[in-house]
PDB file of C-alpha atoms in Angstrom:
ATOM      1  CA  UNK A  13       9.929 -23.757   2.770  1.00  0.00           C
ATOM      2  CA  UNK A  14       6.991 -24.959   0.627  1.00  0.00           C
ATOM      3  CA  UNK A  15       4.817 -27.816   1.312  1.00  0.00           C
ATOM      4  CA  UNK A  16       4.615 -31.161  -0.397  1.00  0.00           C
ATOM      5  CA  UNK A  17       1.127 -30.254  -1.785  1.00  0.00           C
ATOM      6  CA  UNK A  18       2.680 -27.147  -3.438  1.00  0.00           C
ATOM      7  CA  UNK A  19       5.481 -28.693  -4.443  1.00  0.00           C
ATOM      8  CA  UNK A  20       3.821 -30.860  -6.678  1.00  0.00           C
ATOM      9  CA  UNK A  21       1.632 -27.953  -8.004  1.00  0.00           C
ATOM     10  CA  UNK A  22       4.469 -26.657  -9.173  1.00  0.00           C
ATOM     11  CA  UNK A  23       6.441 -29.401 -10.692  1.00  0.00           C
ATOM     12  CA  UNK A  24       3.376 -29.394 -12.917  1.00  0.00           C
ATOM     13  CA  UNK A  25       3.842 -25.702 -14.221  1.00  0.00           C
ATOM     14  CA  UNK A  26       6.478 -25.052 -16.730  1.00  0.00           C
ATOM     15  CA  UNK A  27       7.679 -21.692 -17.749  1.00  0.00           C
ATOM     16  CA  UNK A  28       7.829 -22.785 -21.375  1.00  0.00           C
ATOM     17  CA  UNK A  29       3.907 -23.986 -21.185  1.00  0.00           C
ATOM     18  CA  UNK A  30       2.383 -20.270 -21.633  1.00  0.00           C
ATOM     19  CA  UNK A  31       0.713 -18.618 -18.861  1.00  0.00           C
ATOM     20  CA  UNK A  32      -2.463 -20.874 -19.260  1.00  0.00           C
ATOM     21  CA  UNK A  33      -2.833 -22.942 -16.333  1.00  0.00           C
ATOM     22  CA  UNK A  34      -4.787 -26.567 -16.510  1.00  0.00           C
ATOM     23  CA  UNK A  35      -8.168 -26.460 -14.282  1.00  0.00           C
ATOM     24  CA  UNK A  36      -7.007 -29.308 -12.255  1.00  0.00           C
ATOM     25  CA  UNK A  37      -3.632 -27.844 -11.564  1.00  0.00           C
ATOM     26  CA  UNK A  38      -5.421 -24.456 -10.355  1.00  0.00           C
ATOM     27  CA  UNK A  39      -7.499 -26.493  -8.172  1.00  0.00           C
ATOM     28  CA  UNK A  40      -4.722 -28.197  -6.930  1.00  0.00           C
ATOM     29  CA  UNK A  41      -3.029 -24.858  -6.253  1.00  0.00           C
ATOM     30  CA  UNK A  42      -5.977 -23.243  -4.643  1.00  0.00           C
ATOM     31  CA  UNK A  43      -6.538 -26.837  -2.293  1.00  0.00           C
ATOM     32  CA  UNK A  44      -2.762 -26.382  -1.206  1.00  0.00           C
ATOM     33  CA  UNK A  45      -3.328 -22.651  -0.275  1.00  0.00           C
ATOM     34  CA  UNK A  46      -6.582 -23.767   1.663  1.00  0.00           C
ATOM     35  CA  UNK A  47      -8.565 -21.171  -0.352  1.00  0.00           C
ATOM     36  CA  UNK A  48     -11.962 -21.576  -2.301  1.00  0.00           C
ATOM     37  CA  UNK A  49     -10.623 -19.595  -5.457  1.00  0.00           C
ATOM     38  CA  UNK A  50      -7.830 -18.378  -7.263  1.00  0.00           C
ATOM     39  CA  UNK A  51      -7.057 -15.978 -10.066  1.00  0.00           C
ATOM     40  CA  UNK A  52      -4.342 -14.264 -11.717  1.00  0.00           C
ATOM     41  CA  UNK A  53      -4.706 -10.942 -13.779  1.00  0.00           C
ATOM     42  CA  UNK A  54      -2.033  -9.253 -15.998  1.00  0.00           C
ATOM     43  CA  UNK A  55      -0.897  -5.600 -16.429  1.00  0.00           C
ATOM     44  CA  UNK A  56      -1.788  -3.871 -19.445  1.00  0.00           C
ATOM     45  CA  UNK A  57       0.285  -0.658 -20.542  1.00  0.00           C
ATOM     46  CA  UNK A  58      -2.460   1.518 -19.305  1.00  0.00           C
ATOM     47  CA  UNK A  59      -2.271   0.428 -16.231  1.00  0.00           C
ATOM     48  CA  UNK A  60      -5.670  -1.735 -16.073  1.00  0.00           C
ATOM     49  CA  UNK A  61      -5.913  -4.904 -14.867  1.00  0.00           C
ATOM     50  CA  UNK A  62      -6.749  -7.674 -16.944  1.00  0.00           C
ATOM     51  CA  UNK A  63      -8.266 -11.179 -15.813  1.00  0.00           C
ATOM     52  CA  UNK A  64      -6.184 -14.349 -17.416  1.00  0.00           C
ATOM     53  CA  UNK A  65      -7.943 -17.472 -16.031  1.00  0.00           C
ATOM     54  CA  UNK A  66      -9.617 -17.835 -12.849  1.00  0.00           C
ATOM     55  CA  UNK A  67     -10.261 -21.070 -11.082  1.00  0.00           C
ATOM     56  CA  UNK A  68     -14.185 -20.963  -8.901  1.00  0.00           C
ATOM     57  CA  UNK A  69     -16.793 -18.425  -9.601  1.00  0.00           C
ATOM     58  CA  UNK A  70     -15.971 -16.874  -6.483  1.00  0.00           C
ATOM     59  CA  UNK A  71     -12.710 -15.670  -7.753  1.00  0.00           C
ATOM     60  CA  UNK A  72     -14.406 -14.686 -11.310  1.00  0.00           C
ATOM     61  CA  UNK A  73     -17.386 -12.628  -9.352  1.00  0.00           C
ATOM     62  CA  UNK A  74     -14.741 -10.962  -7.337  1.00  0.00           C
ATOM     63  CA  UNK A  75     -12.486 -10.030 -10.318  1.00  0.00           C
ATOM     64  CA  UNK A  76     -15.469  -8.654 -11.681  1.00  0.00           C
ATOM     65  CA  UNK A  77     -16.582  -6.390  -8.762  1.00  0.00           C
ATOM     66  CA  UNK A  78     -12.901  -4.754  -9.268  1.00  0.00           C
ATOM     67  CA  UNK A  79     -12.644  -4.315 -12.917  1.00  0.00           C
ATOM     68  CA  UNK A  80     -15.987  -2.735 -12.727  1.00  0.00           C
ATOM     69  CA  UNK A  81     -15.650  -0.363  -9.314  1.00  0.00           C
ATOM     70  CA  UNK A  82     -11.890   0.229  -9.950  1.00  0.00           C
ATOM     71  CA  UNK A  83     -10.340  -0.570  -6.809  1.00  0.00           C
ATOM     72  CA  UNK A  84     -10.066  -3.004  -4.526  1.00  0.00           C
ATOM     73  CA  UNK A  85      -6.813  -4.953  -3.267  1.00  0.00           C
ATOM     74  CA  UNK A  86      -5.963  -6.344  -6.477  1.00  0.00           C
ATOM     75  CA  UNK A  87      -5.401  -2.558  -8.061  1.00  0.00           C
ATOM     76  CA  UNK A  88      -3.463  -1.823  -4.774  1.00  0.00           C
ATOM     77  CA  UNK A  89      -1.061  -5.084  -5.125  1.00  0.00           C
ATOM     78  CA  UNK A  90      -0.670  -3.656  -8.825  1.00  0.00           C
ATOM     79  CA  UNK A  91      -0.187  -0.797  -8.076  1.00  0.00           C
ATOM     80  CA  UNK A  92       2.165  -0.477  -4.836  1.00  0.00           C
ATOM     81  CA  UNK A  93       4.028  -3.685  -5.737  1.00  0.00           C
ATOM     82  CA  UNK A  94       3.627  -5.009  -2.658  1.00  0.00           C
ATOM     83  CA  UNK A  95       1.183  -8.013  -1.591  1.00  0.00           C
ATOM     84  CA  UNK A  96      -2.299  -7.137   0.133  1.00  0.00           C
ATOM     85  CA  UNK A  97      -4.107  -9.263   2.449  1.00  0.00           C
ATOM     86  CA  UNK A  98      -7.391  -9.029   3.597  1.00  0.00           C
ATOM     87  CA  UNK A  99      -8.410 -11.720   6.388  1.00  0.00           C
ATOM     88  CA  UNK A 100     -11.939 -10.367   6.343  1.00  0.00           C
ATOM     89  CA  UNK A 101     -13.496  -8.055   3.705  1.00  0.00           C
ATOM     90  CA  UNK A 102     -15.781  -7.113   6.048  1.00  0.00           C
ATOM     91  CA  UNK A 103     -13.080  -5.778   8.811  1.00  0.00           C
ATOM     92  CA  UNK A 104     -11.910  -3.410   5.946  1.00  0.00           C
ATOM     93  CA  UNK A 105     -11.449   0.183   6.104  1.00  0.00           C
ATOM     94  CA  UNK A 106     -14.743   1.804   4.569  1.00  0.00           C
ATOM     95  CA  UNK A 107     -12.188   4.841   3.597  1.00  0.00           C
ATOM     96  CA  UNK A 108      -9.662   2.817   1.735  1.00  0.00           C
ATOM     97  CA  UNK A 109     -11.978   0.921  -0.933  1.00  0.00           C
ATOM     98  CA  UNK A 110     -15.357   2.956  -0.543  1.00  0.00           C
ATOM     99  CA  UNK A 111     -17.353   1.567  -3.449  1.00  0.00           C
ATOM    100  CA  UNK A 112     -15.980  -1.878  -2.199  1.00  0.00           C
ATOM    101  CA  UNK A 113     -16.365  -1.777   0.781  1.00  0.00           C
ATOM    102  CA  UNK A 114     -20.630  -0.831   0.060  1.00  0.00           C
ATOM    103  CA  UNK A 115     -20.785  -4.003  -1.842  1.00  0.00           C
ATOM    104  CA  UNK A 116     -19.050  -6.243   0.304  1.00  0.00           C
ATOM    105  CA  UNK A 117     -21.934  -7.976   1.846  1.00  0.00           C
ATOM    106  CA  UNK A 118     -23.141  -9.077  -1.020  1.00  0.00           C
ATOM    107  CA  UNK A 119     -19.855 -10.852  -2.334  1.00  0.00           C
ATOM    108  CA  UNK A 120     -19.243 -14.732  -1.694  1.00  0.00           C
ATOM    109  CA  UNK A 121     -15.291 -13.512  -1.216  1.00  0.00           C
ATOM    110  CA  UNK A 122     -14.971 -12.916   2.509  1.00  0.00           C
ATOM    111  CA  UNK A 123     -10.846 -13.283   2.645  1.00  0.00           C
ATOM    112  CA  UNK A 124      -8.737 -11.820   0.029  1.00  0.00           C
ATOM    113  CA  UNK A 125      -4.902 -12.513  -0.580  1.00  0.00           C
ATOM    114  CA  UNK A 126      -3.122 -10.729  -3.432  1.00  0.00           C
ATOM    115  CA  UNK A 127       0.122 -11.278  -4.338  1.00  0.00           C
ATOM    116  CA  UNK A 128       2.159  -8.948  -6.895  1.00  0.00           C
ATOM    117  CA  UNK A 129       3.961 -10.814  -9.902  1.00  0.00           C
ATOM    118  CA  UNK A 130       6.855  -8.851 -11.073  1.00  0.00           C
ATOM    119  CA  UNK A 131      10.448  -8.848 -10.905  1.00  0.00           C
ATOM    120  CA  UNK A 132      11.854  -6.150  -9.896  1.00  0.00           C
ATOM    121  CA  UNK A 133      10.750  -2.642 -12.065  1.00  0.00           C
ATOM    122  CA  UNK A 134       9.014  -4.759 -14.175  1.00  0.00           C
ATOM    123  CA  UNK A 135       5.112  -5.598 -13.493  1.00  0.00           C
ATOM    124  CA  UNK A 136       3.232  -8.203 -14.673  1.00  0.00           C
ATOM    125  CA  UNK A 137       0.407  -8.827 -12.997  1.00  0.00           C
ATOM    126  CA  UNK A 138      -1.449  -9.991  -9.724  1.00  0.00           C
ATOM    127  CA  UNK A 139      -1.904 -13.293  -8.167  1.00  0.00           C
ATOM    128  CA  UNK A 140      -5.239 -13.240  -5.923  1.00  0.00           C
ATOM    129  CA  UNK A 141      -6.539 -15.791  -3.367  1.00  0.00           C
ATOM    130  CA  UNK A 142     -10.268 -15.442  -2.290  1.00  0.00           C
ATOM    131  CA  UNK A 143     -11.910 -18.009   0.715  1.00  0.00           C
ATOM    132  CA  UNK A 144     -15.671 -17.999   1.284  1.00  0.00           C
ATOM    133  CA  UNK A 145     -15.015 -17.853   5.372  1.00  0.00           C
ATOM    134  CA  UNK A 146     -12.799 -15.211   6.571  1.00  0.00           C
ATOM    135  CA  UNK A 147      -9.766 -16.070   8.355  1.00  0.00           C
ATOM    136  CA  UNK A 148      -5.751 -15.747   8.371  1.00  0.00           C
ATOM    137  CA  UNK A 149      -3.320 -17.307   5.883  1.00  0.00           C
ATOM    138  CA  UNK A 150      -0.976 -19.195   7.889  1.00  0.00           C
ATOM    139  CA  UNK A 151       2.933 -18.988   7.739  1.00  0.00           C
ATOM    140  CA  UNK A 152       3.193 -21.901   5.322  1.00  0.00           C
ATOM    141  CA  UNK A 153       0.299 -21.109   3.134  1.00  0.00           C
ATOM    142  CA  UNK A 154       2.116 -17.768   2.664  1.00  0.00           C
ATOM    143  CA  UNK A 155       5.701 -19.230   1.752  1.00  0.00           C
ATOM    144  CA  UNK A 156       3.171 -21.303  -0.660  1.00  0.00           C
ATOM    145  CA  UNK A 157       1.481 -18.519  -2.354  1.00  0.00           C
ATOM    146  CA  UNK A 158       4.590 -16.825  -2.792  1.00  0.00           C
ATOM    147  CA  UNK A 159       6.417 -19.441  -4.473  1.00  0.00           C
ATOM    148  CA  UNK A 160       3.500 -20.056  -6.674  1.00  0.00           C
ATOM    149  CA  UNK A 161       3.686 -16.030  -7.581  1.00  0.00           C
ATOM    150  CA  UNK A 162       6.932 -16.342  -8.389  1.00  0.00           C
ATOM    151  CA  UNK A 163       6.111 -19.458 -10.956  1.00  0.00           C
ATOM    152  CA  UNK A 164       3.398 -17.812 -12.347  1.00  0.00           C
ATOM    153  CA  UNK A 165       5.356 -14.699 -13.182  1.00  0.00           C
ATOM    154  CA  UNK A 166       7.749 -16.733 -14.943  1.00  0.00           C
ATOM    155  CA  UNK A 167       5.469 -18.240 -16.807  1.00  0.00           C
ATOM    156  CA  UNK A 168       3.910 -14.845 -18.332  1.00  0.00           C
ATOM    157  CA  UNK A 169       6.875 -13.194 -18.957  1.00  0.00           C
ATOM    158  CA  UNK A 170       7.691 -16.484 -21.057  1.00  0.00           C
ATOM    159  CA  UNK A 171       4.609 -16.530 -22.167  1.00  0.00           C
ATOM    160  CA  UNK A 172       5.448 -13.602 -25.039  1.00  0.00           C
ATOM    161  CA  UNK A 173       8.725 -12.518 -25.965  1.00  0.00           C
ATOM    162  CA  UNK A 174       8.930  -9.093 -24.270  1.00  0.00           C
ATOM    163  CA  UNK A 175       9.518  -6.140 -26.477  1.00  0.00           C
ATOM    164  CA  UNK A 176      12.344  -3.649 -26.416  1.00  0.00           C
ATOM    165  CA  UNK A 177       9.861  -0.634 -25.244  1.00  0.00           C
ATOM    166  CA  UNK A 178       8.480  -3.069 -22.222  1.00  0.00           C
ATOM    167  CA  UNK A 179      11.818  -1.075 -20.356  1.00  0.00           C
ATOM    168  CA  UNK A 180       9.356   2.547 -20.577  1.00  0.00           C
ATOM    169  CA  UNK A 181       5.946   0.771 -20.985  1.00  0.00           C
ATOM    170  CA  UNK A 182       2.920   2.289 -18.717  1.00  0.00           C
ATOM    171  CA  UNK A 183       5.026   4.787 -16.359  1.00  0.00           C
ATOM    172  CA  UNK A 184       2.611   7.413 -17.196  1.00  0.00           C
ATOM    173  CA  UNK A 185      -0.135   5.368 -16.801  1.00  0.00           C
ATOM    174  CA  UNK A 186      -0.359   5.011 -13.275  1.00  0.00           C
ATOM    175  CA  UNK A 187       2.291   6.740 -10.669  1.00  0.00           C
ATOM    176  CA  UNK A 188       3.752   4.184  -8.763  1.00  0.00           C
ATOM    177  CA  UNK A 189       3.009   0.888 -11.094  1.00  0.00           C
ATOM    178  CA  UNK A 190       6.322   0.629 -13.340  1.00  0.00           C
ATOM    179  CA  UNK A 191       6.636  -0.814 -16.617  1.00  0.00           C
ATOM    180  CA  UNK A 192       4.069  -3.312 -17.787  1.00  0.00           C
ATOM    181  CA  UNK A 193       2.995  -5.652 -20.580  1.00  0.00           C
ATOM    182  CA  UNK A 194       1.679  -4.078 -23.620  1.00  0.00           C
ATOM    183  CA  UNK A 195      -1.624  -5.348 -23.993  1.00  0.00           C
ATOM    184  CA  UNK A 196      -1.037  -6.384 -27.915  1.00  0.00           C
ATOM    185  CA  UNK A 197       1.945  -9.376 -26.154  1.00  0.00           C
ATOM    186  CA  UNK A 198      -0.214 -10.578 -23.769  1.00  0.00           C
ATOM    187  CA  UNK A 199      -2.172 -14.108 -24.083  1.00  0.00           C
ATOM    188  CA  UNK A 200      -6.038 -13.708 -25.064  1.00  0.00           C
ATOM    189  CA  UNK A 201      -7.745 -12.441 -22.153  1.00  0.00           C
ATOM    190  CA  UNK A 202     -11.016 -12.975 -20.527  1.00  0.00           C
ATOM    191  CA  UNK A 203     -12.320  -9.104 -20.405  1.00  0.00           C
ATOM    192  CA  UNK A 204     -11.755  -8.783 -24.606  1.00  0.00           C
ATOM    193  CA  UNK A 205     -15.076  -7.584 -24.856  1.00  0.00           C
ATOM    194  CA  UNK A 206     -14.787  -4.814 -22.528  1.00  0.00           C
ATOM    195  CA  UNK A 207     -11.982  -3.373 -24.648  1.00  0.00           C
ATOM    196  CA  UNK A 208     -14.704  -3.657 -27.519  1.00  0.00           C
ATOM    197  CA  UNK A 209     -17.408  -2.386 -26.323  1.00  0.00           C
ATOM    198  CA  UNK A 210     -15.297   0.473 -24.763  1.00  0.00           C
ATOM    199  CA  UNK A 211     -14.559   1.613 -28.267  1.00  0.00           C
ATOM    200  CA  UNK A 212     -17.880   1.374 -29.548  1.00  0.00           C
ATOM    201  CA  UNK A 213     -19.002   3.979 -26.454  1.00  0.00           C
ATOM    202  CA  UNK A 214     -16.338   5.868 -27.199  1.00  0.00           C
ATOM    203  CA  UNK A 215     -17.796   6.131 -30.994  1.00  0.00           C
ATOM    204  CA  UNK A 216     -21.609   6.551 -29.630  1.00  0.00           C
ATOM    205  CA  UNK A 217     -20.825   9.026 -26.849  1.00  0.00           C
ATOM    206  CA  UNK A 218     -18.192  11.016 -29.276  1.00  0.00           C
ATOM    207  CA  UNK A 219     -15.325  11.091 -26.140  1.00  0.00           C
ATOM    208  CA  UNK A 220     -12.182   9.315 -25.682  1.00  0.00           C
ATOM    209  CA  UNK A 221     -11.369   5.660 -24.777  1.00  0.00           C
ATOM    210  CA  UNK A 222     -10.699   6.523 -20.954  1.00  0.00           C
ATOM    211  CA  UNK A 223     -13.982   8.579 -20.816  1.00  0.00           C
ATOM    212  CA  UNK A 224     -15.929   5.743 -22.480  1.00  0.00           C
ATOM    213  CA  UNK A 225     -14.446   3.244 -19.970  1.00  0.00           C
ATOM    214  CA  UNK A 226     -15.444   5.259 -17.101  1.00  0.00           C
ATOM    215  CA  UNK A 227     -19.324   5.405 -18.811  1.00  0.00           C
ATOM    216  CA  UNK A 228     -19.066   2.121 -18.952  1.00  0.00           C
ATOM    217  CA  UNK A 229     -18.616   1.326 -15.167  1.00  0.00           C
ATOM    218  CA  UNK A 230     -20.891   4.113 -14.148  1.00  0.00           C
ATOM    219  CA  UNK A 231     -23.691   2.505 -16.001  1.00  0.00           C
ATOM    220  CA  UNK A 232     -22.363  -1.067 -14.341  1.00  0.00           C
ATOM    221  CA  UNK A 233     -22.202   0.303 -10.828  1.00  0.00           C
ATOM    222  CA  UNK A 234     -26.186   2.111 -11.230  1.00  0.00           C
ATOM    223  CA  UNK A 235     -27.733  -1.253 -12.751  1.00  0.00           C
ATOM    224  CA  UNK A 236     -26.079  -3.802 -10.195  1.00  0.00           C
ATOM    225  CA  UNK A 237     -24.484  -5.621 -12.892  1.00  0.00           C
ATOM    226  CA  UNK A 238     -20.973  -6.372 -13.823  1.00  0.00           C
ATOM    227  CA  UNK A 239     -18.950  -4.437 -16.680  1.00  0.00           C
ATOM    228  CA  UNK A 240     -18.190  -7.463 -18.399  1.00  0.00           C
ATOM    229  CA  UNK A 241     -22.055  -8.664 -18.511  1.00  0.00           C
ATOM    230  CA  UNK A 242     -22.454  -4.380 -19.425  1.00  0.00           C
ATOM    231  CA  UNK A 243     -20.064  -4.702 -22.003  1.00  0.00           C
ATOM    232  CA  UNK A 244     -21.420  -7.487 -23.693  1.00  0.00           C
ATOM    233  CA  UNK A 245     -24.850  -5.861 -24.007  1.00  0.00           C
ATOM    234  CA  UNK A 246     -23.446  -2.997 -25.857  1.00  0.00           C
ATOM    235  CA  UNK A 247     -21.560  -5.151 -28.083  1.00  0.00           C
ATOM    236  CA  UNK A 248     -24.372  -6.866 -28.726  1.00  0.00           C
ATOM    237  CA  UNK A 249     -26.387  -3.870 -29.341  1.00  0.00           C
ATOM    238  CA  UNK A 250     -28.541  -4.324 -27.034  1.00  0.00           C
ATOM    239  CA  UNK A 251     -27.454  -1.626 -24.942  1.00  0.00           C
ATOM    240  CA  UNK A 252     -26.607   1.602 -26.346  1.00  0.00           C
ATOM    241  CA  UNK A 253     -25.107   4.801 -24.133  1.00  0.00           C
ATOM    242  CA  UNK A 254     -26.216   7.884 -24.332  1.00  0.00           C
ATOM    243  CA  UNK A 255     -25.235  10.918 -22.610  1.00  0.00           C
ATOM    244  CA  UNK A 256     -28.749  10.618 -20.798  1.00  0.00           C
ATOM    245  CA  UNK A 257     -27.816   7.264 -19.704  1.00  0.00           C
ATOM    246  CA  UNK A 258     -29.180   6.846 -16.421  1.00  0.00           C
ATOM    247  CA  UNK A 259     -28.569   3.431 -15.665  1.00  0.00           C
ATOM    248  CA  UNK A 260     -31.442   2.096 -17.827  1.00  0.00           C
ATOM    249  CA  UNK A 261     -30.703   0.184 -20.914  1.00  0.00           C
ATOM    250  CA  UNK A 262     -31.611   2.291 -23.790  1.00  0.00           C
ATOM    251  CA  UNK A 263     -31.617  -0.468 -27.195  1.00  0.00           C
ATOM    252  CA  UNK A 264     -30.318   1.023 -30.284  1.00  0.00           C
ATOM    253  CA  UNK A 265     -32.149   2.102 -33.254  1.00  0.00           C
ATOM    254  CA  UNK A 266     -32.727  -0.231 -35.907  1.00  0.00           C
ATOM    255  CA  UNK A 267     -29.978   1.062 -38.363  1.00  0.00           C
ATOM    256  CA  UNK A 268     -27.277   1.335 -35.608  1.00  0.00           C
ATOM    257  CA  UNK A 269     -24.267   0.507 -37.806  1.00  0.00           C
ATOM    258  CA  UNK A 270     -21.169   1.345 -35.386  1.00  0.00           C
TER     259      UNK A 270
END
């Protein structure tokens, strides 16, 4: 049964609204879970996870730290349908998230919660809940969260009507994930730029798109930086890769024109 708290959360989100959620009403949501952050990504047809809104930079840094390593609980929630929780980052197995796990001390995020939106084949995205203190989620905060995944998911797949070819979307993506959204019906998201900038490396470097995207977080991971803050450099052109690229920023001649 959910609390009053939540209850009133989610009297305040309509299906019909879009997936956009009001800053207020996240923090509302994220107060009710007893949780510092919250943030909800969507599934692309390639199987990438894509950040919609985020409520506390805590959520946004950790978001980041997974789009840019690759892993994490959030992929795994995507991936296995199934929730992931994570009462203390820092209790994790080193074997199961290895790049995460190396950066972990240096994260605010100490508790993670992810919960899988979807019904049934279909996958949409990922609900996560991050807390600055580790700790457990307790019985009710659970049977909160999961009602609120359960809005939320309603709310994205109403956010776009669905296509026909949503039924096959993304199976060969990623073993295990099921159909997802095709990125051209989802709502603007926040990693855009990525998506640019991983086209213009695939131009520079002359190798495809998933190639490119894998530069891309290489170069991230070597300079301490996030991919987005990466990204933005090269689309920018202030960063430009090269199959040298050692994790220094090489700038782009003058006359760069792609």
């Amino acid at each position: 049964m959910i609390s009053d708290r939540m209850a009133d959360v989610l009297r305040q989100l309509h299906p019909e609204q879009g997936s956009e959620v009001a800053t207020d009403v996240a923090a509302a949501a994220a107060q009710a879970l007893g949780m510092d952050g919250l943030s909800v990504s969507l599934v692309t047809e390639a199987g990438h996870s894509e950040l919609l809104w985020y409520f506390d930079d805590t959520a946004r840094c950790f978001e980041d730290m997974q789009y840019t390593l690759g892993e994490g609980p959030g992929p795994d929630a995507v991936r296995t349908g199934a929730m992931v929780w994570v009462p203390d980052l820092d209790q994790a197995r080193a074997e199961r998230w290895p790049a995460l796990s190396m950066e972990a001390p240096d994260l605010q995020a100490r508790a993670v919660y992810c919960f899988p939106l979807g019904i049934g084949a279909i996958r949409v995205g990922v609900l996560t809940a991050v807390r600055r203190t580790p700790g457990p989620m307790s019985a009710q905060q659970a049977d909160d969260a999961i009602a609120l995944a359960a809005v939320l998911t309603a709310r994205c797949l109403n956010a776009e009507e669905l296509p026909a070819s949503t039924t096959g979307a993304g199976e060969d993506a990623d073993a295990g994930t099921g159909p997802a959204l095709p990125l051209d019906c989802l709502p603007q998201l926040l990693n855009a730029v990525v998506h640019q900038a991983t086209g213009m490396a695939s131009v520079q470097l002359s190798v495809p798109l998933p190639q490119a995207l894998l530069r891309l977080r290489g170069h991230a991971y070597s300079s301490g930086r996030s991919l987005t803050e990466v990204a933005q450099d090269v689309v920018d052109r202030c960063l430009r890769l090269t199959h040298q690229s050692n994790g220094s920023p090489t700038p782009p001649p003058a006359d760069d024109k792609d």
